[in-house]
XYZ file of C-alpha atoms in Angstrom:
722
model
C 35.342 -2.683 17.326
C 32.293 -0.243 17.019
C 32.618 2.969 15.172
C 33.107 5.973 17.363
C 30.144 7.200 15.879
C 29.812 6.369 11.254
C 31.887 4.985 8.926
C 31.372 3.827 5.355
C 32.464 0.942 3.561
C 33.812 1.364 -0.633
C 30.033 1.234 -1.588
C 29.060 3.943 0.650
C 27.212 1.912 2.848
C 27.591 3.601 6.450
C 27.384 1.569 9.956
C 26.425 4.114 12.667
C 26.517 3.500 16.503
C 23.680 3.910 18.643
C 24.454 5.997 21.956
C 22.857 5.044 25.035
C 21.452 7.915 27.332
C 20.629 8.023 30.808
C 17.384 10.437 30.852
C 15.208 9.780 28.402
C 14.790 12.345 25.411
C 12.280 15.422 26.351
C 10.317 15.631 22.803
C 10.021 19.278 21.986
C 12.162 19.134 17.890
C 14.199 21.305 19.352
C 17.502 19.634 19.957
C 18.994 21.924 22.632
C 19.923 19.035 24.718
C 23.732 18.581 25.749
C 23.702 15.120 24.026
C 23.768 16.471 20.871
C 26.614 18.738 21.671
C 28.676 15.912 23.232
C 27.705 13.288 20.118
C 29.032 13.901 16.804
C 26.022 13.385 14.490
C 26.199 10.816 11.174
C 26.029 13.377 7.964
C 27.231 12.942 4.378
C 24.168 11.717 2.731
C 24.765 10.519 -0.827
C 22.469 11.669 -3.214
C 20.552 9.124 -5.526
C 18.488 11.500 -7.355
C 18.956 13.124 -10.057
C 22.466 12.441 -9.521
C 23.401 8.701 -8.382
C 26.540 8.478 -5.974
C 27.287 12.155 -5.388
C 27.127 14.106 -2.305
C 23.626 15.329 -1.317
C 23.516 19.375 -1.869
C 21.644 19.797 1.711
C 23.608 18.686 4.618
C 21.468 16.637 7.080
C 22.798 15.360 10.577
C 21.392 12.184 12.230
C 21.840 10.898 15.801
C 20.641 7.381 17.057
C 20.034 7.209 21.240
C 18.384 4.871 23.556
C 17.484 3.658 26.709
C 16.212 1.104 28.522
C 12.305 1.552 26.933
C 13.050 3.765 23.952
C 14.788 4.098 20.676
C 15.456 7.378 19.914
C 16.134 9.008 16.589
C 16.821 12.821 15.864
C 17.459 14.636 12.595
C 18.845 18.620 11.847
C 18.099 19.286 7.869
C 19.369 22.335 6.962
C 17.904 23.755 3.540
C 19.259 26.433 1.572
C 15.986 27.809 1.134
C 13.531 27.054 3.885
C 10.797 29.094 2.262
C 10.214 26.864 -0.734
C 9.595 23.711 1.335
C 6.945 21.745 0.187
C 4.917 21.019 3.037
C 1.209 20.175 2.352
C 0.151 16.869 4.044
C -0.396 16.398 7.460
C -3.024 12.832 7.233
C -1.714 9.892 8.873
C -0.126 7.329 6.895
C -1.241 8.991 3.458
C 1.140 8.346 0.901
C 1.306 12.052 -0.412
C 4.074 12.708 2.230
C 6.253 11.270 -0.147
C 6.008 14.310 -2.223
C 6.668 16.499 0.916
C 9.817 17.774 2.490
C 10.416 14.778 4.456
C 12.743 12.226 6.301
C 12.255 8.406 6.118
C 14.361 5.531 8.366
C 13.805 1.452 7.802
C 14.834 -0.464 11.180
C 15.689 -3.957 9.725
C 15.644 -5.016 13.539
C 16.277 -9.125 12.567
C 18.753 -7.919 10.635
C 17.944 -10.674 7.907
C 17.595 -7.710 4.955
C 14.088 -9.236 4.218
C 11.869 -7.560 7.048
C 11.728 -4.276 8.713
C 10.075 -0.987 9.964
C 9.614 1.856 8.763
C 8.783 5.513 10.067
C 8.400 9.020 8.154
C 8.013 12.189 9.198
C 8.037 16.110 7.924
C 8.591 19.588 8.886
C 5.081 19.592 10.295
C 5.882 16.414 12.372
C 3.625 14.177 9.869
C 3.297 10.411 11.001
C 3.692 7.479 8.786
C 4.626 3.823 9.469
C 5.080 0.367 7.537
C 5.956 -2.729 7.878
C 8.314 -3.870 4.997
C 8.504 -7.761 4.104
C 10.655 -8.932 1.123
C 10.944 -5.234 -0.145
C 7.223 -4.472 -0.263
C 5.675 -2.339 2.178
C 1.802 -2.936 4.426
C 1.273 0.878 3.951
C -1.972 0.354 6.371
C 0.687 -1.408 9.641
C 0.534 1.115 12.314
C 1.928 1.190 15.952
C 2.773 3.354 18.638
C 5.736 5.795 18.384
C 5.490 10.030 18.713
C 8.038 12.440 17.116
C 7.784 16.093 17.519
C 9.367 18.497 15.016
C 10.704 22.257 15.279
C 12.219 24.891 12.515
C 15.412 26.922 12.546
C 16.356 29.470 10.532
C 18.530 27.414 8.207
C 15.819 24.395 7.788
C 13.971 21.876 10.171
C 14.738 19.471 13.010
C 12.679 16.447 14.802
C 13.171 14.142 17.461
C 11.315 10.668 17.137
C 10.390 8.117 20.035
C 9.665 4.463 19.457
C 9.124 2.324 22.056
C 11.061 -0.708 21.915
C 7.624 -2.810 22.354
C 6.685 -1.266 19.363
C 9.365 -3.305 17.535
C 9.691 -7.114 16.562
C 13.380 -8.261 17.179
C 15.714 -11.445 17.691
C 15.500 -10.921 21.557
C 17.402 -9.109 24.936
C 20.653 -7.644 24.679
C 23.263 -6.243 22.076
C 21.904 -5.957 18.878
C 22.997 -5.664 15.453
C 20.498 -4.337 13.420
C 19.933 -2.680 9.706
C 19.493 0.728 8.984
C 19.134 3.253 6.380
C 17.830 7.632 6.311
C 16.212 8.724 3.349
C 15.807 12.563 3.012
C 13.264 13.956 0.245
C 14.088 17.934 -0.205
C 10.761 18.180 -2.965
C 11.478 21.594 -3.747
C 14.484 20.616 -5.772
C 13.260 16.746 -6.529
C 15.987 15.433 -4.895
C 16.282 12.481 -2.885
C 19.792 11.298 -0.646
C 20.486 8.419 1.600
C 22.388 7.929 4.474
C 23.681 4.416 2.886
C 23.759 5.049 -1.224
C 20.969 3.267 -2.948
C 21.212 2.873 -6.813
C 18.968 4.711 -8.797
C 17.407 2.275 -10.746
C 15.223 1.635 -7.189
C 13.255 4.643 -7.425
C 11.564 6.433 -4.753
C 10.632 3.029 -2.877
C 14.498 2.200 -2.513
C 14.098 2.715 1.245
C 12.544 -0.095 1.382
C 14.934 -1.909 -0.602
C 16.628 -3.467 3.097
C 19.702 -5.188 1.515
C 21.274 -2.439 0.193
C 20.754 -0.719 3.759
C 23.562 0.531 6.338
C 24.331 -1.475 9.673
C 23.353 -0.040 13.324
C 25.545 -1.280 16.320
C 25.734 -0.236 19.735
C 22.470 -0.930 20.736
C 21.149 -3.094 23.650
C 17.245 -3.819 24.076
C 15.853 -4.413 27.279
C 15.722 -8.059 29.045
C 12.314 -10.005 28.327
C 9.201 -8.823 30.253
C 5.506 -9.219 29.354
C 4.849 -8.207 25.958
C 0.696 -7.964 26.418
C -1.438 -5.420 24.758
C -5.566 -5.692 24.963
C -7.571 -2.939 23.183
C -10.820 -3.115 24.290
C -13.532 -1.318 21.989
C -17.537 0.309 22.297
C -19.222 0.944 19.350
C -22.741 1.781 18.660
C -24.699 3.161 15.399
C -27.823 3.983 14.039
C -28.750 2.839 10.710
C -31.391 2.621 8.215
C -31.668 0.413 5.231
C -34.569 0.709 2.657
C -33.193 -1.399 0.176
C -32.467 -4.784 2.442
C -34.680 -7.825 2.036
C -37.154 -6.300 5.047
C -36.501 -2.445 5.188
C -36.048 -1.073 8.283
C -35.370 2.790 10.000
C -32.958 3.994 12.707
C -32.064 0.411 13.915
C -30.041 1.402 16.954
C -27.278 -1.255 18.132
C -24.343 -0.982 20.456
C -21.364 -3.675 20.971
C -18.628 -4.448 22.758
C -15.501 -6.057 21.817
C -11.661 -6.254 22.100
C -8.346 -7.359 20.209
C -6.026 -9.112 22.755
C -1.928 -9.219 21.291
C 0.493 -11.269 23.246
C 4.135 -11.781 22.317
C 5.434 -15.277 22.688
C 8.722 -14.017 21.672
C 9.953 -10.625 20.638
C 9.724 -11.903 17.032
C 6.432 -13.876 17.152
C 3.231 -12.509 17.938
C -0.534 -13.856 19.136
C -3.488 -12.084 18.072
C -6.972 -12.533 18.839
C -10.430 -10.597 17.968
C -13.667 -11.216 19.709
C -16.851 -9.537 18.183
C -14.552 -7.347 15.822
C -16.491 -4.279 14.213
C -15.288 -2.283 11.291
C -16.965 1.149 12.211
C -14.093 3.276 11.479
C -12.957 1.997 8.446
C -12.989 4.480 5.262
C -15.582 4.057 2.468
C -13.981 1.999 -0.319
C -13.722 4.908 -3.127
C -15.883 3.298 -6.531
C -14.313 2.548 -9.467
C -15.139 2.688 -13.282
C -15.285 -1.291 -15.138
C -16.283 -1.500 -18.370
C -15.041 -4.798 -18.010
C -16.270 -8.463 -17.240
C -14.050 -9.248 -14.584
C -13.912 -8.189 -10.733
C -12.299 -5.027 -9.298
C -9.677 -5.406 -6.405
C -10.095 -3.140 -3.453
C -7.092 -2.946 -0.571
C -7.579 -3.986 2.742
C -7.909 -0.996 5.506
C -9.000 -3.226 8.662
C -6.674 -2.912 12.015
C -6.867 -6.673 13.057
C -5.966 -7.823 9.515
C -3.309 -5.594 9.038
C -0.848 -6.998 11.458
C 1.790 -9.362 10.057
C -0.094 -9.223 6.785
C 3.120 -9.228 4.733
C 3.760 -12.700 5.807
C 1.111 -13.961 4.081
C 1.688 -12.962 0.539
C 2.205 -15.383 -1.571
C 3.932 -16.011 -5.302
C 4.873 -12.072 -4.829
C 1.882 -10.714 -4.572
C 0.148 -9.135 -1.896
C -2.702 -10.310 0.789
C -4.698 -7.580 0.671
C -2.871 -4.088 0.729
C -2.242 -2.001 -2.465
C -1.725 -3.910 -5.812
C 0.539 -2.804 -8.334
C 3.820 -3.263 -6.859
C 5.019 -6.593 -7.873
C 5.429 -6.046 -11.587
C 3.159 -5.057 -14.550
C 0.934 -8.179 -14.408
C -0.338 -8.028 -11.102
C -4.020 -7.655 -11.882
C -4.276 -11.210 -13.934
C -2.116 -12.901 -10.767
C -4.502 -14.491 -8.072
C -4.169 -13.704 -4.389
C -4.266 -16.842 -2.568
C -5.315 -15.272 0.849
C -7.432 -12.694 0.513
C -8.391 -10.911 3.812
C -11.513 -8.992 2.601
C -12.934 -12.267 2.015
C -13.750 -12.342 5.363
C -16.593 -10.277 7.054
C -17.774 -9.171 3.686
C -20.505 -10.058 1.710
C -21.780 -8.895 -1.432
C -20.613 -5.620 0.049
C -22.279 -5.529 3.224
C -20.061 -6.260 6.772
C -20.714 -9.450 8.029
C -20.441 -10.190 12.129
C -16.680 -11.555 12.994
C -17.880 -13.444 16.186
C -13.913 -14.415 17.306
C -10.873 -14.600 15.928
C -6.947 -15.574 16.502
C -3.420 -15.290 14.704
C -0.096 -15.875 14.803
C 2.485 -14.061 12.639
C 6.140 -12.960 13.296
C 9.758 -14.336 12.840
C 11.531 -17.696 13.953
C 14.574 -18.075 13.278
C 15.402 -18.339 9.757
C 11.300 -19.284 9.092
C 8.446 -16.498 8.924
C 5.163 -18.265 9.974
C 1.721 -16.847 9.509
C -1.930 -18.981 10.857
C -5.221 -17.570 11.212
C -8.334 -19.001 12.194
C -11.521 -16.758 11.987
C -14.954 -17.525 12.983
C -17.615 -15.266 11.236
C -21.833 -15.100 11.953
C -24.545 -15.777 9.527
C -26.646 -12.484 8.118
C -29.209 -13.163 5.576
C -29.459 -10.098 4.202
C -25.786 -10.333 2.834
C -26.530 -13.834 1.773
C -23.775 -15.214 4.525
C -24.222 -18.004 6.438
C -21.509 -18.746 9.511
C -18.148 -19.421 7.946
C -14.685 -20.849 9.395
C -11.871 -19.207 7.740
C -8.432 -20.645 8.216
C -4.791 -19.956 6.561
C -1.219 -21.486 7.252
C 1.642 -19.463 5.759
C 5.502 -20.659 6.095
C 8.377 -19.317 4.631
C 12.266 -20.145 4.765
C 15.147 -17.666 4.329
C 17.599 -18.827 2.035
C 20.611 -17.196 0.477
C 21.150 -13.860 1.289
C 17.600 -12.031 0.282
C 15.768 -15.130 -1.053
C 12.796 -17.617 0.152
C 10.962 -20.635 -0.007
C 7.285 -21.283 1.251
C 4.066 -23.290 1.348
C 0.744 -21.680 2.087
C -2.783 -23.716 2.783
C -6.329 -22.304 3.498
C -9.588 -23.292 4.071
C -13.045 -22.108 4.000
C -16.090 -24.221 5.320
C -18.689 -24.338 4.406
C -17.691 -23.486 0.844
C -19.660 -20.804 -1.206
C -22.869 -22.306 -2.354
C -21.794 -25.920 -0.777
C -21.805 -27.821 2.433
C -18.341 -29.254 2.052
C -14.990 -27.590 2.486
C -12.618 -25.328 -0.407
C -9.239 -26.074 0.336
C -5.964 -24.146 -1.313
C -2.410 -25.915 -0.722
C 0.695 -24.464 -2.863
C 4.478 -23.655 -2.832
C 6.476 -20.676 -4.205
C 9.895 -19.662 -4.474
C 11.352 -16.080 -4.758
C 14.898 -15.502 -5.740
C 16.062 -11.581 -5.305
C 19.734 -11.975 -7.270
C 22.224 -9.666 -7.701
C 20.674 -5.953 -7.335
C 18.307 -5.969 -9.901
C 17.484 -9.263 -10.973
C 14.225 -11.354 -9.447
C 13.497 -14.383 -10.318
C 9.907 -16.369 -8.814
C 7.225 -18.965 -9.176
C 4.506 -20.570 -7.457
C 1.998 -23.981 -7.519
C -1.017 -24.125 -6.163
C -4.005 -26.428 -6.286
C -7.440 -26.308 -4.824
C -10.447 -28.739 -3.779
C -14.098 -28.009 -3.826
C -16.903 -30.376 -3.940
C -18.815 -30.732 -7.333
C -15.298 -29.195 -9.252
C -12.936 -32.215 -10.552
C -10.116 -31.933 -12.127
C -8.779 -28.199 -14.180
C -7.699 -27.041 -10.727
C -4.312 -26.001 -10.681
C -2.651 -22.585 -10.857
C 1.313 -22.209 -11.851
C 3.477 -18.695 -12.242
C 7.054 -18.202 -13.807
C 8.807 -14.706 -13.696
C 11.330 -13.390 -14.558
C 12.056 -9.200 -13.985
C 15.406 -7.073 -14.771
C 14.465 -4.022 -13.446
C 18.117 -1.840 -14.021
C 17.850 1.791 -14.309
C 18.596 2.139 -17.769
C 17.371 -1.297 -19.426
C 14.627 -3.407 -18.471
C 13.578 -6.541 -19.089
C 10.316 -8.851 -17.550
C 8.811 -11.831 -18.183
C 6.263 -14.092 -17.140
C 4.223 -16.931 -17.930
C 1.170 -17.940 -15.610
C -1.828 -20.738 -15.756
C -5.214 -21.138 -13.885
C -7.503 -23.719 -14.431
C -11.163 -23.264 -15.412
C -12.318 -25.262 -11.865
C -9.596 -23.239 -9.962
C -11.353 -21.757 -7.140
C -9.246 -19.861 -4.310
C -12.412 -19.099 -1.591
C -10.429 -17.299 0.753
C -8.559 -15.274 -1.907
C -8.888 -13.382 -4.514
C -9.266 -14.704 -8.578
C -9.997 -11.356 -11.416
C -10.735 -14.635 -13.902
C -10.010 -18.291 -14.408
C -9.465 -20.965 -17.386
C -6.583 -19.213 -19.013
C -3.163 -19.281 -20.209
C -0.910 -15.856 -20.313
C 2.297 -15.169 -21.566
C 3.447 -11.877 -21.153
C 6.482 -9.935 -21.958
C 8.289 -6.314 -21.516
C 11.433 -4.780 -22.528
C 12.640 -0.800 -21.020
C 14.645 1.443 -22.380
C 15.211 4.665 -20.255
C 18.155 6.996 -20.042
C 18.752 9.601 -17.875
C 19.791 13.242 -19.400
C 23.399 14.665 -18.155
C 22.849 18.175 -19.460
C 19.042 18.914 -20.130
C 17.861 21.453 -17.237
C 14.253 20.786 -17.724
C 13.860 16.446 -18.877
C 15.263 14.117 -16.243
C 14.432 10.978 -17.435
C 13.161 9.670 -20.798
C 11.409 6.289 -21.123
C 10.584 3.793 -24.313
C 8.890 0.621 -23.440
C 7.458 -2.507 -25.526
C 4.678 -4.809 -23.941
C 3.429 -7.863 -25.869
C 0.370 -9.487 -23.706
C -1.001 -12.975 -24.935
C -3.625 -14.758 -23.428
C -5.482 -17.819 -24.482
C -7.495 -20.581 -22.185
C -5.842 -22.926 -20.210
C -5.898 -25.468 -23.096
C -4.458 -23.193 -25.315
C -7.423 -23.785 -28.068
C -8.760 -20.475 -28.165
C -7.066 -16.971 -28.311
C -8.645 -15.025 -25.681
C -6.630 -11.592 -25.351
C -3.703 -10.169 -27.003
C -2.215 -6.893 -26.994
C 0.829 -5.300 -28.095
C 1.962 -1.694 -26.548
C 4.322 0.729 -27.119
C 4.883 3.810 -24.604
C 7.022 6.746 -24.621
C 7.317 8.580 -21.132
C 9.327 11.869 -20.038
C 10.147 12.289 -16.543
C 10.761 16.290 -15.644
C 13.288 17.911 -12.949
C 10.144 19.575 -11.438
C 8.788 16.266 -10.529
C 5.938 16.403 -13.612
C 5.387 13.537 -16.078
C 4.066 12.565 -19.568
C 3.401 9.419 -20.948
C 1.751 8.504 -24.016
C 1.034 4.706 -25.442
C -0.721 3.201 -28.646
C -2.447 -0.254 -28.136
C -3.921 -2.735 -30.468
C -6.013 -5.370 -28.450
C -7.951 -8.676 -29.537
C -10.897 -10.048 -27.302
C -12.802 -13.123 -27.232
C -16.236 -12.543 -25.203
C -17.164 -16.415 -24.374
C -21.024 -15.045 -23.887
C -22.797 -12.073 -24.364
C -21.594 -8.965 -22.022
C -23.845 -6.702 -20.411
C -21.693 -3.448 -20.875
C -24.327 -1.006 -19.229
C -27.969 -1.047 -18.421
C -30.060 -1.725 -21.686
C -26.800 -2.332 -23.599
C -25.175 -6.081 -24.493
C -22.506 -6.784 -26.270
C -22.763 -10.100 -28.692
C -20.141 -12.767 -27.883
C -17.209 -13.300 -30.393
C -13.936 -11.854 -31.709
C -13.063 -7.650 -30.962
C -10.318 -6.094 -32.515
C -9.864 -2.544 -31.269
C -6.918 0.198 -30.549
C -6.398 3.179 -28.511
C -4.243 6.091 -28.136
C -3.701 6.972 -24.387
C -1.572 10.105 -22.712
C -1.252 11.031 -19.440
C 0.344 13.907 -17.670
C 0.878 14.539 -13.854
C 1.675 17.401 -12.522
C 3.717 17.627 -9.074
C 2.346 18.066 -5.488
C 4.869 21.082 -5.135
C 1.794 23.237 -6.662
C -0.991 24.860 -5.151
C -2.968 22.439 -7.648
C -1.556 18.745 -8.429
C -3.010 15.752 -9.725
C -2.726 13.349 -13.084
C -4.826 14.285 -16.337
C -5.373 11.571 -18.718
C -7.022 11.099 -21.928
C -7.840 8.131 -24.184
C -9.103 7.609 -27.822
C -9.896 4.604 -29.496
C -12.412 1.500 -30.599
C -14.167 -0.937 -28.513
C -16.452 -3.539 -29.507
C -17.052 -2.343 -33.086
C -17.715 1.019 -31.722
C -15.669 3.957 -30.434
C -14.557 5.101 -26.540
C -13.478 8.514 -25.299
C -12.124 8.776 -21.837
C -11.164 11.855 -19.791
C -10.056 11.620 -16.079
C -8.893 14.111 -13.778
C -7.477 12.899 -10.119
C -5.976 15.852 -7.948
C -5.471 17.901 -5.140
C -5.809 21.550 -4.001
C -4.416 22.992 -1.123
C -6.115 25.412 0.403
C -3.236 25.640 3.402
C -1.182 22.652 4.976
C -3.621 21.203 6.771
C -6.448 22.105 4.825
C -6.571 20.216 1.000
C -9.474 19.557 -1.734
C -9.338 16.283 -3.725
C -11.247 15.787 -6.888
C -11.696 13.262 -9.282
C -13.708 12.962 -12.601
C -14.199 9.935 -15.222
C -16.077 11.136 -17.937
C -16.636 8.162 -20.791
C -18.588 8.373 -24.104
C -19.196 4.937 -25.308
C -20.771 4.351 -29.216
C -21.197 1.244 -29.947
C -23.718 -0.949 -32.545
C -26.057 -2.022 -30.155
C -26.254 1.055 -27.951
C -24.788 4.208 -26.596
C -24.154 5.379 -23.129
C -22.246 7.801 -20.998
C -20.438 7.067 -17.730
C -20.176 9.724 -15.465
C -17.805 9.176 -11.865
C -17.158 12.251 -10.133
C -15.900 12.240 -6.427
C -14.400 14.954 -3.875
C -12.881 14.298 -0.957
C -11.998 17.269 1.466
C -9.270 16.901 4.735
C -9.012 18.786 7.807
C -6.306 18.000 9.744
C -5.566 19.951 13.072
C -2.649 17.945 14.167
C -1.000 14.663 12.953
C -3.320 12.198 15.076
C -6.609 13.897 13.927
C -8.328 14.089 10.739
C -11.703 15.465 9.572
C -12.528 14.261 6.073
C -15.786 13.834 4.078
C -16.153 11.662 0.655
C -18.848 12.781 -2.019
C -19.187 10.472 -4.940
C -21.688 10.607 -8.069
C -22.066 7.529 -9.993
C -24.671 8.092 -12.979
C -24.609 4.851 -14.564
C -25.737 3.408 -10.859
C -27.523 6.434 -10.434
C -26.487 6.870 -6.813
C -25.031 9.689 -4.525
C -23.195 8.487 -1.692
C -21.682 10.813 0.840
C -19.778 10.164 4.353
C -17.983 12.213 7.115
C -15.392 10.945 9.265
C -13.847 12.434 12.148
C -10.855 10.443 13.486
C -8.935 10.931 16.594
C -5.901 9.738 18.093
C -6.851 11.357 21.786
C -3.550 9.237 23.347
C -1.339 6.699 21.058
C -2.877 3.948 20.345
C -6.384 4.962 21.408
C -8.809 6.331 19.261
C -12.377 7.974 18.855
C -14.193 7.869 15.328
C -17.157 9.578 14.472
C -18.727 8.346 11.460
C -21.510 9.338 9.107
C -22.741 7.804 6.115
C -25.764 7.985 3.491
C -26.646 6.305 -0.049
C -29.211 7.462 -2.143
C -30.838 6.858 -5.633
C -30.688 9.406 -8.433
C -32.871 7.356 -10.890
C -36.226 8.989 -10.389
C -34.804 12.883 -10.499
C -35.241 15.642 -8.304
C -34.416 15.251 -4.755
C -32.332 12.049 -4.956
C -34.129 9.144 -2.748
C -32.639 8.249 0.658
C -31.151 4.065 0.202
C -29.342 3.996 3.508
C -27.930 5.978 6.511
C -25.589 5.174 9.554
C -24.678 7.392 12.379
C -21.675 5.334 14.329
C -19.495 6.608 17.395
C -16.590 3.946 18.229
C -14.067 4.479 21.289
C -11.204 1.999 21.563
C -8.177 2.123 24.291
C -5.018 0.607 24.117
C -3.534 -0.976 27.437
C -0.259 -2.182 27.365
C 1.385 -4.073 29.588
């Protein structure tokens, strides 16, 4: 029998009953309908941080309703000092919302403890959604839903409506879903949950689906056509004086569409014709003083649906990296969607493409085929990209899978580049993960040494941590539909951590001591390429400020001369160096917040000094400035140079569905000044208007920077949901 409203097991996991209503809720955030008096709320949230397992200090009440079209979630959030609420972020999908007063909920619609949908809002009615796969989040996934917030003298409220068509689930009729709710009271730096979660999971615990509660009593509508068509129109005026054949004020117009059809409630087919990326934000520049490539995340809408299914070996397929352990930068991405439609920092026309992604029983399946056109200025020829991914759920939260990719023609070759591999991921107990993969590529002209494999063990308890990894990448391993930072290496990495929480301090919440050992050779293990010993100490304060300091001793072997800067070449050979690095992060409850970092040390027989600041200044809850400054002073026997990278973003958010942002970036080492202004307006849910201006200028000659390129674009989309 389902519970009257909510009950709990001995581990604090809640089972909540959804209640059918006959009339749709009127979304206004007031919670003044009779149903709120007739149906008792679920409450008694359990604190995760700072004191795990005790009742939350601020009361929260949650209701779940549904009708034949929508799922409704409402909440009343009491606050003993509502005037102290930290509410300064309104941009859609922005991660800063975690640093605000907020409520988040997770819906495990297949009840498989592996995949889920995440929704978050705040007292301002902010909108943030994600797709979760294997405890990792695709932060750029979007769907159609709505929320309205309100205030009362003792806190704030909200009402949320999620159409069933916006979700993926097993089928029609009675449902049992995984469910949890997180509340963040930022002015206290307190996090609590409807169903208890361990402190060791940190702020991302909402995505740990396996420890969530259960939602019962829900009935989804009968199977109906699930079809979406999203046509677009775009026009742009472009000048490019750096192209092989320079041009000015070139006017272009185009139309296209995205098509989405639900084969089942869990398996979705997508198609795209003449895909355009005019609305995509400009990448933020990064300082790179290494000889390896930088990684930039995927931001294009078409590639974000079901992206987590294509993740392989515990590494994301194109969203933000760094969520899967300390060794991510060295681990190859077997499918990196930014290989499609981009070449030499230029867009390449995507003519047509199709994809199937979703769940079918115990299997997760993803298949993609896309055809791109040629573009001589980008050095791109017409190319076909194909990807196939299959995963089988095993045990409670583990999986086995395979992947295959193909690119034809291969880069610089008339043949095809192929990749095939298998992976395994075992989530054991609450904090232990064991995973690994084996892959091989085939590229015309490259024979042998085309293998990559990895084995990883990660114990991530709250007080203790232990991490070990071994990875190999052959010198002919060549995933041309993926991302590879470096090849021809074998790496062994180990890390130990001790991080006790204080019990009596009113200032310090947690202390961390950590030690890392990193040892990299070439693939045959005959030449040491890198060696690093690192010791770290960190302090987490109750205010959410953080202090961190580390000391590193490094060895690096350069197999050939390295042009580290214009006119400065580091000779090949072996180099020992060391550095001392300190960081301080200011919590976002302040008007001015951010991270300050200072680094002092030696590099390539010389010295390096670096200062960075990445911050945020709050002018108003709907108006913010985000400056970022990186200054490097490098002194080497082969030449001295300075790197200055400065960028500033200004954001105005009149509503949760409208944002005006500008980005100004100055890079003195590249002698460039770039700027962009972007207006995005979701005029109805799922339909958008974009106005984008961008330009790039050359600062090398001094005086007024000369124009290199400029673009003005307008794009309109309209979602038709049947």
